[in-house]
Structures are given as C-alpha cells and as structure tokens.
Short mmCIF file of C-alpha atoms in Angstrom, two decimals:
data_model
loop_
_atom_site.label_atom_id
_atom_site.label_comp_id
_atom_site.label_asym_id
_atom_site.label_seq_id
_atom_site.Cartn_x
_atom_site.Cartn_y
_atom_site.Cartn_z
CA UNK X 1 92.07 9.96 163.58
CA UNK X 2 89.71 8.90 160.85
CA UNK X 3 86.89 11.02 162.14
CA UNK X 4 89.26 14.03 162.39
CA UNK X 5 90.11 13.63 158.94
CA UNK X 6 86.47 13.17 157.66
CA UNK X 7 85.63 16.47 159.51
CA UNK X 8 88.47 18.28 157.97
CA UNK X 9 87.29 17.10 154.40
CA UNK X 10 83.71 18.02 155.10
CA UNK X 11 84.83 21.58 156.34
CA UNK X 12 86.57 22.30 153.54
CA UNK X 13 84.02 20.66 150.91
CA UNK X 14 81.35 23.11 152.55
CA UNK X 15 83.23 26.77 152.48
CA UNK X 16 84.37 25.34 148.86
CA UNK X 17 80.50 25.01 148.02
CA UNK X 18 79.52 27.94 150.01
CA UNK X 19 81.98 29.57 147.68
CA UNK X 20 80.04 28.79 144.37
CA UNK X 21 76.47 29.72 146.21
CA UNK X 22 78.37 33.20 146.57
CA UNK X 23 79.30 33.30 143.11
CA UNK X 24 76.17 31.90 141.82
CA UNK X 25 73.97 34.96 144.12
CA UNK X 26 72.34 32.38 146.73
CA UNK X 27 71.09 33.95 150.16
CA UNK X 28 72.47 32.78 153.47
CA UNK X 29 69.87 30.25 153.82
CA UNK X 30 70.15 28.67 150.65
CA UNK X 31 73.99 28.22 151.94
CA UNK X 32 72.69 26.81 155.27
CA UNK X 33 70.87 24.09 153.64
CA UNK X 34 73.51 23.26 150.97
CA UNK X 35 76.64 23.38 153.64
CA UNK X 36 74.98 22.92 156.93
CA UNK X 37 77.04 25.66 158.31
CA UNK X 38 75.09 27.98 160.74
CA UNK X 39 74.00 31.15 159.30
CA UNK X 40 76.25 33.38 161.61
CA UNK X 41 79.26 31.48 160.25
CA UNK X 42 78.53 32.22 156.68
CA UNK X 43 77.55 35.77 157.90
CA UNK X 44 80.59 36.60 159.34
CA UNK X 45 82.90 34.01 157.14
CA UNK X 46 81.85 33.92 154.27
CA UNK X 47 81.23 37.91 153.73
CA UNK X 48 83.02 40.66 154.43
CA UNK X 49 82.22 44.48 154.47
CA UNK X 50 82.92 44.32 150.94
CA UNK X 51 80.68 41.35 150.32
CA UNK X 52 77.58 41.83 151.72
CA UNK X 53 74.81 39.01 151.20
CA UNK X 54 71.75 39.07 149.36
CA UNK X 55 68.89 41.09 151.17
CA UNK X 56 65.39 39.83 151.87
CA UNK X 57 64.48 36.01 152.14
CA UNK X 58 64.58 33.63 149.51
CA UNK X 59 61.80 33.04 147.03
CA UNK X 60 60.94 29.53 148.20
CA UNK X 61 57.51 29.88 146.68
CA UNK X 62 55.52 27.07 144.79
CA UNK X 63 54.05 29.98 142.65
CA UNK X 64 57.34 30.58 140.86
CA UNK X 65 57.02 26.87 139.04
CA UNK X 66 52.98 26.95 138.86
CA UNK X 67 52.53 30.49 137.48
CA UNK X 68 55.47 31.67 135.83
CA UNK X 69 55.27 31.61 131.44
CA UNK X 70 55.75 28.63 129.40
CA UNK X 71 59.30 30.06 128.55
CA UNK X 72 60.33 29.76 132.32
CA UNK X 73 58.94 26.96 132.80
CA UNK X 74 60.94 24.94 129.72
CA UNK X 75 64.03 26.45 131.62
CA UNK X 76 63.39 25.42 134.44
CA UNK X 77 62.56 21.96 132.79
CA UNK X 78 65.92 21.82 131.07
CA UNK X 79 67.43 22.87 134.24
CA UNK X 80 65.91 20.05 136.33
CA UNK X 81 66.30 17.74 133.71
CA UNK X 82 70.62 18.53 133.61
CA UNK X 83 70.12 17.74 137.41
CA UNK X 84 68.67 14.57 137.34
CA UNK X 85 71.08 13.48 134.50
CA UNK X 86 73.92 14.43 136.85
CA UNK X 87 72.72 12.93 140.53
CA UNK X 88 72.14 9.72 137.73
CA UNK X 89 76.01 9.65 137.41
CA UNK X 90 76.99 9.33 141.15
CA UNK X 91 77.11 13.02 141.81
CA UNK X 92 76.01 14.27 144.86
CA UNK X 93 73.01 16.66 144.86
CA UNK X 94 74.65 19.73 146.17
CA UNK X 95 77.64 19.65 143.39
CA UNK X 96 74.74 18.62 140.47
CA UNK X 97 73.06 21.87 141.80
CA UNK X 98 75.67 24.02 140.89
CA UNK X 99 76.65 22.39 137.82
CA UNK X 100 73.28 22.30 136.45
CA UNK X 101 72.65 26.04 137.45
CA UNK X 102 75.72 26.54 135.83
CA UNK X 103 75.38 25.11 132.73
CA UNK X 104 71.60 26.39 132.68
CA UNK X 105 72.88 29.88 132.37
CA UNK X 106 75.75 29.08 130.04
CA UNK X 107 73.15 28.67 127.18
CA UNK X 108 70.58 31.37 128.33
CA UNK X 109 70.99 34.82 127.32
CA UNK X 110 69.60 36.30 130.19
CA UNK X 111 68.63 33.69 132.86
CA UNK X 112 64.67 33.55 133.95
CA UNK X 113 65.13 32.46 137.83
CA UNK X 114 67.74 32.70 140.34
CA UNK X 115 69.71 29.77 142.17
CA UNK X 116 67.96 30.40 145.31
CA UNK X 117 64.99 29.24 143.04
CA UNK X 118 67.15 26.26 140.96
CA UNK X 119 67.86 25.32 144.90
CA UNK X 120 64.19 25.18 145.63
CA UNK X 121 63.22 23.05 142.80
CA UNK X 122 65.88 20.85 143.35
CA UNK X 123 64.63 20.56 147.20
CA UNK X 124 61.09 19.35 145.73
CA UNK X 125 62.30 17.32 143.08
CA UNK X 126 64.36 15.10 145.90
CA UNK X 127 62.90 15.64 149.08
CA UNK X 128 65.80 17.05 150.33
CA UNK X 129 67.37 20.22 152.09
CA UNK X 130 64.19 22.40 152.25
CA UNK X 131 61.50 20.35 151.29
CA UNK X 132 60.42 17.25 153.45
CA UNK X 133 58.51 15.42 151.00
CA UNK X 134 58.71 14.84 147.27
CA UNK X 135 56.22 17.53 145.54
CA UNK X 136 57.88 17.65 141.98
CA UNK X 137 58.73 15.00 139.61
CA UNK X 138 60.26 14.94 135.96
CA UNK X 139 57.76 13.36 133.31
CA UNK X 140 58.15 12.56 129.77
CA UNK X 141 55.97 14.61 127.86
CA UNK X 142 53.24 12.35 125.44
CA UNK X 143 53.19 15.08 122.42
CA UNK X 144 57.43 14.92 122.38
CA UNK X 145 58.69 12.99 124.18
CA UNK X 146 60.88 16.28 126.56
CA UNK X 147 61.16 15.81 130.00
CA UNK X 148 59.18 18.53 132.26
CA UNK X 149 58.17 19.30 135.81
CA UNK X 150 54.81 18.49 137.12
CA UNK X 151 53.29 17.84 140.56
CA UNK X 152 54.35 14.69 142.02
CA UNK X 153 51.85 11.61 141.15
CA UNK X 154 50.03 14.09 138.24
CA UNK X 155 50.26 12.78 134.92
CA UNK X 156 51.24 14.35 131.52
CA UNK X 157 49.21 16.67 129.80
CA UNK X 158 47.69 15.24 126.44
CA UNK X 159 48.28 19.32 125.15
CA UNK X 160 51.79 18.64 125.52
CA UNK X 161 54.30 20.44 127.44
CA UNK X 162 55.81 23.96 127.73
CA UNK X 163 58.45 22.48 124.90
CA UNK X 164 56.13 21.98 122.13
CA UNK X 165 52.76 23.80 122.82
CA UNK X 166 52.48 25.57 119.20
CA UNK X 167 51.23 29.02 120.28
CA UNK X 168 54.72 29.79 121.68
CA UNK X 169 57.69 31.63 119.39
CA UNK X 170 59.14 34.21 121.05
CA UNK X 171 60.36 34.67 124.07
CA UNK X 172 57.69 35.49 127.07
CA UNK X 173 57.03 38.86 128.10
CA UNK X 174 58.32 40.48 131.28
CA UNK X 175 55.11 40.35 133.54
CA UNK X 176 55.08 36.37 133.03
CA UNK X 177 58.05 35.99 134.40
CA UNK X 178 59.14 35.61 138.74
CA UNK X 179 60.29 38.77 140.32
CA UNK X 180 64.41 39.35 139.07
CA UNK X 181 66.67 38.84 142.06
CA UNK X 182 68.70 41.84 142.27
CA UNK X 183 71.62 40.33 143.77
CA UNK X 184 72.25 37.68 141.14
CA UNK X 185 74.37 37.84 138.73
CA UNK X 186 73.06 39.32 135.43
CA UNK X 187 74.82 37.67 132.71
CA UNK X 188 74.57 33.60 132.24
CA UNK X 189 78.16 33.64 130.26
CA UNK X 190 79.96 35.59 133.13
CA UNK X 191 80.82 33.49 135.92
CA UNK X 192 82.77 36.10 137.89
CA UNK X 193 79.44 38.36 138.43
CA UNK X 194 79.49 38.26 142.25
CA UNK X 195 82.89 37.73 143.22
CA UNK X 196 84.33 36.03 146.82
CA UNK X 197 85.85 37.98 149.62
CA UNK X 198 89.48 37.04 149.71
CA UNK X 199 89.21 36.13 153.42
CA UNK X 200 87.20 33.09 152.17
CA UNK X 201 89.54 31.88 149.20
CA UNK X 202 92.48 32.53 151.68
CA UNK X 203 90.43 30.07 154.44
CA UNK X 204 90.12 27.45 151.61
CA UNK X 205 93.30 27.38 150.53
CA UNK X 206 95.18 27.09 153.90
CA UNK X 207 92.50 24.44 154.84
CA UNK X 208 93.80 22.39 151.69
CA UNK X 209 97.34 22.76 152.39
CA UNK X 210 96.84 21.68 156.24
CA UNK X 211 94.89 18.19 154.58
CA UNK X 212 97.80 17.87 152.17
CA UNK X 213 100.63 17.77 154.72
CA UNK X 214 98.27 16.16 157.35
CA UNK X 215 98.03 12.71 154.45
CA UNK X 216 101.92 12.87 153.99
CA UNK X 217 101.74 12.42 158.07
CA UNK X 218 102.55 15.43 159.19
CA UNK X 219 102.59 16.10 163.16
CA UNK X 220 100.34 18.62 163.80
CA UNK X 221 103.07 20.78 165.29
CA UNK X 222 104.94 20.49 161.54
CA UNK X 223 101.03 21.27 160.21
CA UNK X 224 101.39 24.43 162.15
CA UNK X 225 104.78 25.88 161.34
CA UNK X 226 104.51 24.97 157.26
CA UNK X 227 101.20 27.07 157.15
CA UNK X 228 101.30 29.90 159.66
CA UNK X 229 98.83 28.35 161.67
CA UNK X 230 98.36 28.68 165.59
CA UNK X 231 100.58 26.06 167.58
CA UNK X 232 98.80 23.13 168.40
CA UNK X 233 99.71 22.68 172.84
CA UNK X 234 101.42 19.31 173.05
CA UNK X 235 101.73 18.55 176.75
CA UNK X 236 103.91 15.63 176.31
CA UNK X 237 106.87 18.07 175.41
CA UNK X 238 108.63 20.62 177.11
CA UNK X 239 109.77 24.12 176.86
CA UNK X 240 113.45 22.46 175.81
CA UNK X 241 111.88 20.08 172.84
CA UNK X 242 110.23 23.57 171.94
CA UNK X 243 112.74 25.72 171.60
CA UNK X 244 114.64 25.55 168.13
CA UNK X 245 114.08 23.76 164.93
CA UNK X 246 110.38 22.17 164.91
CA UNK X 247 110.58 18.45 165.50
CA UNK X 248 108.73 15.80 166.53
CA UNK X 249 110.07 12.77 168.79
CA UNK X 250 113.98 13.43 169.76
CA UNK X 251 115.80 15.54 167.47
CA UNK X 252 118.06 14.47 164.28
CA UNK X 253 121.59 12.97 165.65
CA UNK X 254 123.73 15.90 163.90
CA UNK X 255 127.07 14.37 165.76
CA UNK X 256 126.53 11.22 164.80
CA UNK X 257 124.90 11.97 161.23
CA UNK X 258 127.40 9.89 158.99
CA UNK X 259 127.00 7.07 161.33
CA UNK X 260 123.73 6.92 162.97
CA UNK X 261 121.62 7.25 160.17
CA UNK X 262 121.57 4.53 157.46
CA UNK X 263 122.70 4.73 154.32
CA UNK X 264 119.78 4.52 152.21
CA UNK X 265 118.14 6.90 154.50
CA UNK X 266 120.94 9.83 154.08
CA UNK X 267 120.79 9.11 150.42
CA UNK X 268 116.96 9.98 150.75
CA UNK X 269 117.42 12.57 153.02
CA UNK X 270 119.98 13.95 150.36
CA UNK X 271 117.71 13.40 147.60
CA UNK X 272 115.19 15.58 149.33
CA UNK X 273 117.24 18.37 149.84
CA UNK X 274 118.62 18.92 145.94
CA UNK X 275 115.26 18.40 144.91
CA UNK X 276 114.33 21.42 147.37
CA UNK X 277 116.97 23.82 146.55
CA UNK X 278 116.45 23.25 143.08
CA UNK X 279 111.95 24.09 143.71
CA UNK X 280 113.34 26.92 145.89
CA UNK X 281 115.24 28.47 142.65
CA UNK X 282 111.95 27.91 140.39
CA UNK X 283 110.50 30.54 142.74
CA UNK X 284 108.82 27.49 144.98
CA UNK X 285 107.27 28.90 147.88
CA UNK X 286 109.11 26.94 150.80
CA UNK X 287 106.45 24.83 152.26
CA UNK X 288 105.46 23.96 148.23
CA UNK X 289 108.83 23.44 147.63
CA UNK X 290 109.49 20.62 150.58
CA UNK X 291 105.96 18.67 149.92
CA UNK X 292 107.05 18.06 146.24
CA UNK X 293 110.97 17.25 147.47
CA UNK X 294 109.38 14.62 149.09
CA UNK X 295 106.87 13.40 146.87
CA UNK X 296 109.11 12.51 144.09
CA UNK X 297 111.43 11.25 146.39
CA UNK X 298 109.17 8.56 148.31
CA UNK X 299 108.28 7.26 144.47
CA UNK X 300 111.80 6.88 143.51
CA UNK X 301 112.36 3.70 146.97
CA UNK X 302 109.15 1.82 146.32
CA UNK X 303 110.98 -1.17 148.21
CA UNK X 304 112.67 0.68 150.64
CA UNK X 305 110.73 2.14 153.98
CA UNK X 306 109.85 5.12 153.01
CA UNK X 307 111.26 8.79 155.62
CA UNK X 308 109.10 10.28 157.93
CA UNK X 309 107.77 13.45 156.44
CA UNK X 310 108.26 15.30 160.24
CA UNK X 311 112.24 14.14 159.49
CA UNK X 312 112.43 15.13 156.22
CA UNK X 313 111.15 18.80 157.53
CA UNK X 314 113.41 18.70 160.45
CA UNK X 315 116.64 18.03 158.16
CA UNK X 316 115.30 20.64 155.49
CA UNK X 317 114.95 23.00 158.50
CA UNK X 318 118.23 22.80 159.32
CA UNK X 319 119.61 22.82 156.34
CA UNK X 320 117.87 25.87 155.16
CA UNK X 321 118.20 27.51 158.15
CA UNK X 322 114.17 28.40 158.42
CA UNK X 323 111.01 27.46 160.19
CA UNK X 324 112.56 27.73 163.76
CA UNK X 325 116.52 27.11 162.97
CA UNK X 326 118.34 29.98 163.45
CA UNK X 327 121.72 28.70 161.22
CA UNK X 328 122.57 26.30 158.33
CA UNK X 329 123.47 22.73 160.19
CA UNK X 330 124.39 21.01 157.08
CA UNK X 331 125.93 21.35 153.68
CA UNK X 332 125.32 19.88 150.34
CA UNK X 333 128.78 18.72 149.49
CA UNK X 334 130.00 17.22 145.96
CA UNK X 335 131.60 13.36 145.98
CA UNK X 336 134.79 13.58 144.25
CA UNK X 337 134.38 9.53 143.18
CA UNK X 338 130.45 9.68 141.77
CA UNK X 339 130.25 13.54 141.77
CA UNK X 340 126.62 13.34 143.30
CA UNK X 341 125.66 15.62 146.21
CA UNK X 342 124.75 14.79 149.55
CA UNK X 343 124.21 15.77 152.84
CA UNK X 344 126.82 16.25 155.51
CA UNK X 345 126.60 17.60 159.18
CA UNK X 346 128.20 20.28 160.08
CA UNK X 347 128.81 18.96 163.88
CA UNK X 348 129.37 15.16 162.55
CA UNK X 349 132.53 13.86 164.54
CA UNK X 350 133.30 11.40 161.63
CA UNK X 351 134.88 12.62 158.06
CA UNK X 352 131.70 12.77 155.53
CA UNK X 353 131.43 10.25 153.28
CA UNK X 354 128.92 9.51 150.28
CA UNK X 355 126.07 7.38 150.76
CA UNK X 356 124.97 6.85 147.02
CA UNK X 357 129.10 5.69 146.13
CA UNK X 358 128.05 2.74 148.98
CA UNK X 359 125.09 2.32 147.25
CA UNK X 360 126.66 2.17 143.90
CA UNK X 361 129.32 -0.46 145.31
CA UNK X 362 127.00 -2.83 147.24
CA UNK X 363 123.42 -2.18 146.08
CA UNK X 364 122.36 -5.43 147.32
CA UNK X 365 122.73 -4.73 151.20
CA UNK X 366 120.87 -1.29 151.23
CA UNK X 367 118.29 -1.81 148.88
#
C-alpha cells in the first residue's frame, strides 16, 4: 500500500512539473530528464493538437556558456547562483530549476537563454539529468567578490568576472548572444506565454482528488464513483453487492438504524450530513462537499473512534439520493427536546429518536 501511494505522489509530482516545463517553453527531452516520463507520454499527454511542442532538439551545447557575451554570461551567473541558493535550502533540483528560471526572467527585460539551456547548466553544475559528470562550478570572483560559472577545477580570473569587467555598460549586442528559441516565451514578466492543454490540468487535478480521498481511506471502489473514474474489478464481490448505492463491506443496517448503530456514531453520521447539505447550498460540488463534511467532523471526536470515510459516503449516498442510490433513504428530522437535527431511516422498525439529547443526558457513557 505504501508503494502504491509513493507511485501515485510521484505521478502526479511529474505531470505537475511537466506542466511548468510547458509553460516555461522546454522541449520534450528536457521534460524526459526532469519527470522521467517517456517521451511518447509527454507527446501524446502532455500536448494536444492545440499544443504542439517545441521543434528541433535542444541546445545542449557547451558553446552557449563559453562563447556567448559577458551580458549572458552574468545572467546566466545570477541564474545559477538563485539555483544553488535554493538546492542549499532542501529543495530538490528539479523544483529549484523552475524557480530559479522563474525568478531569472522576473527581473530581465527580455531573457538571454531559454530553459532548455537554464536545464543544461543546471545538469553540469550537479552532475545530474543530462550530464554525467560535474563540468561547471560556481566561484567567487577575486575583483568582487560575485559568484560566476567557470569550468569545474579552473580557478578565478585575476581580470575579474563578467560582473565587474569595466569595459561593459550597455547591454550586449545581438550577434553575442545564443540563437533565440522561438518557442519560448518572449516576455520574462508574463508567465502565461505558453499556456497548458486543458487535458493536462484536467489529468492533474483528478489525480489530486483520487490522493485526497485515497488518505481519508477511501476504497478504491468509493475512489472511483466520487471522481468519474473507471471501476476498479473487485472479485471478492458480486453482481448483488454491486448493484445499488456504492459500498464497501455489507451495507448500512437501514432497519435497524436507531438501534444498530451507536449513538455517538449516528450523532457523527448526523453531523456529516448537515454539514453536507449546508456545502451543497454554498454551490459545493458534491464530492467537495462530502470530503469537507467529514473533515470537520472527524476534528470535532478527537477521543472518540473516528467513521469510516466508505460509511460516511454510503449514508450521504443514501441520503442524497446520488452516486448509485436511486431514492432518499433517510431524513434529516428536527428534535422537539434539543431542536438539533439528525438522521433517521426511513425503513427503521423502531420510532426515531435523537442521539445528541442521549448525549446531552449521559455524556459520560458515549464519549
């Protein structure tokens, strides 16, 4: 179980970083190395029609750090240097890539490489992704003191470094500069350049709902029906246990509600369903509106056991009369004695009674 979950959190961390490489203008094989999905994933996930990716290959080329202008070169300097300071804080490279490139054309009119390239620096600086061995390194430089690029193992230049030699004022001139990439985005203060086929963000998002219901312990059945997603096959239960409401283990006693189920627990179970009618009128989407019901619900019995999220759903199910249940099986009625609302089956053989007026008179023995 612990593996699945790792494998779900690493799927969705890379198509949520393959997202900012789109954004950002990197080529399929700068996603490759960053995600370590195959390139005919992100070709036919992470594109669309609409979003075709980058042409040509990448400019993984050691001439775009050793002959480009002093200008690029302090940019590329700064940008390295923002890396370094963020992989110094715990963060891992991929994420520090981003954010550096990121802030790097935040403060740059017009930026001087592309993130293919920031990714290729990055890769010598470390080691890592596309580079094997270490063949950059950051250096302080003797003149000022900046940090800079330079071949790893080379020292610093007694002329000083592309930060304070003298004969440099304005801004370089065009042929100085590495080839522009056409596909990246032009401006460094417009983050929404190169914008994300909705297929992806739509992937992403239902990923992160299935984690969210999977850590309240959801069944994967319950996973399935909150979010749309194809039925999981369950061998263990039949056509019967499949037909109806969507439960896991043997359905909720409805005959024998007011007396089967405990006290506290209809109290919770009552709980959960006024706090989801009440999401549902805020213009809650359903599934939204039963994962917060039973958030704030499991925080309000830190000593009691807490309900089974698959019951929770069940009861909602019913009461609501969706996801599988084709009528209402229970009412919210109104205690004449406390004038709190609770939860009542329909098909109960006993007269309803109020758990929270039993928990008012004997607190002690329920909670």
């Amino acid at each position: 179980m612990v593996a699945v979950v790792a494998r779900a959190d690493t799927r969705i961390r890379s198509l949520e970083t393959a997202r900012e490489c789109v954004r950002l203008g990197a080529r399929q094989r700068t996603i490759a190395w960053l995600t370590g999905l195959p390139t005919s994933f992100i070709f036919h996930n992470v594109y669309d029609a609409e979003h075709l990716p980058p042409r040509g290959r990448p400019p993984y080329t050691e001439d775009f750090i050793y002959r480009c202008s002093l200008w690029v070169q302090a940019e590329v300097g700064m940008f390295a240097t923002k890396y370094r300071l963020l992989t110094a804080e715990g963060i891992a490279p991929a994420q520090a890539l981003i954010t550096a490139f990121r802030h790097y054309r935040s403060v740059v009119h017009q930026p001087s490489f592309s993130f293919d390239e920031a990714f290729f620096v990055v890769s010598n600086l470390d080691g890592i992704w596309a580079a094997s061995i270490r063949s950059l390194e950051l250096a302080a430089c003797r003149r000022c003191g900046r940090l800079h690029l330079l071949p790893h193992g080379a020292a610093p230049a007694v002329a000083g470094c592309p930060y304070c030699r003298p004969h440099r004022t304005d801004r370089a001139p065009a042929r100085g500069r590495p080839h522009a990439d056409p596909m990246a985005p032009a401006s460094g203060t417009d983050e929404q350049a190169v914008t994300v086929p909705a297929a992806l963000e739509a992937q992403i998002r239902s990923l992160r709902t299935e984690r969210m219901f999977e850590q309240l312990g959801a069944h994967p059945r319950v996973v399935a029906t909150l979010t749309g997603a194809p039925t999981p096959v369950d061998r263990r239960s039949s056509s019967r246990h499949r037909e109806g409401p969507t439960h896991v283990g043997l359905p909720v006693n409805l005959i024998r509600w007011g007396v089967a189920i405990k006290t506290v627990q209809r109290a919770q179970f009552s709980l959960v369903a006024i706090a989801y009618t009440r999401l549902l009128a805020a213009d809650f989407e359903p599934a939204d509106a039963v994962r917060a019901a039973f958030v704030h619900v499991s925080a309000m019995f830190p000593t009691v056991e807490p309900l089974p999220f698959d019951r929770c759903f069940e009861v909602i199910s019913m009461l609501d009369a969706r996801w599988g249940a084709a009528e209402s099986s229970f009412d919210l009625l109104s205690c004449p004695k406390c004038h709190a609302s609770f939860l009542a089956s329909r098909q109960d053989r006993e007269r309803p009674h109020c758990p929270f007026c039993a928990l008012l008179r004997t607190p002690e023995k329920y909670l």
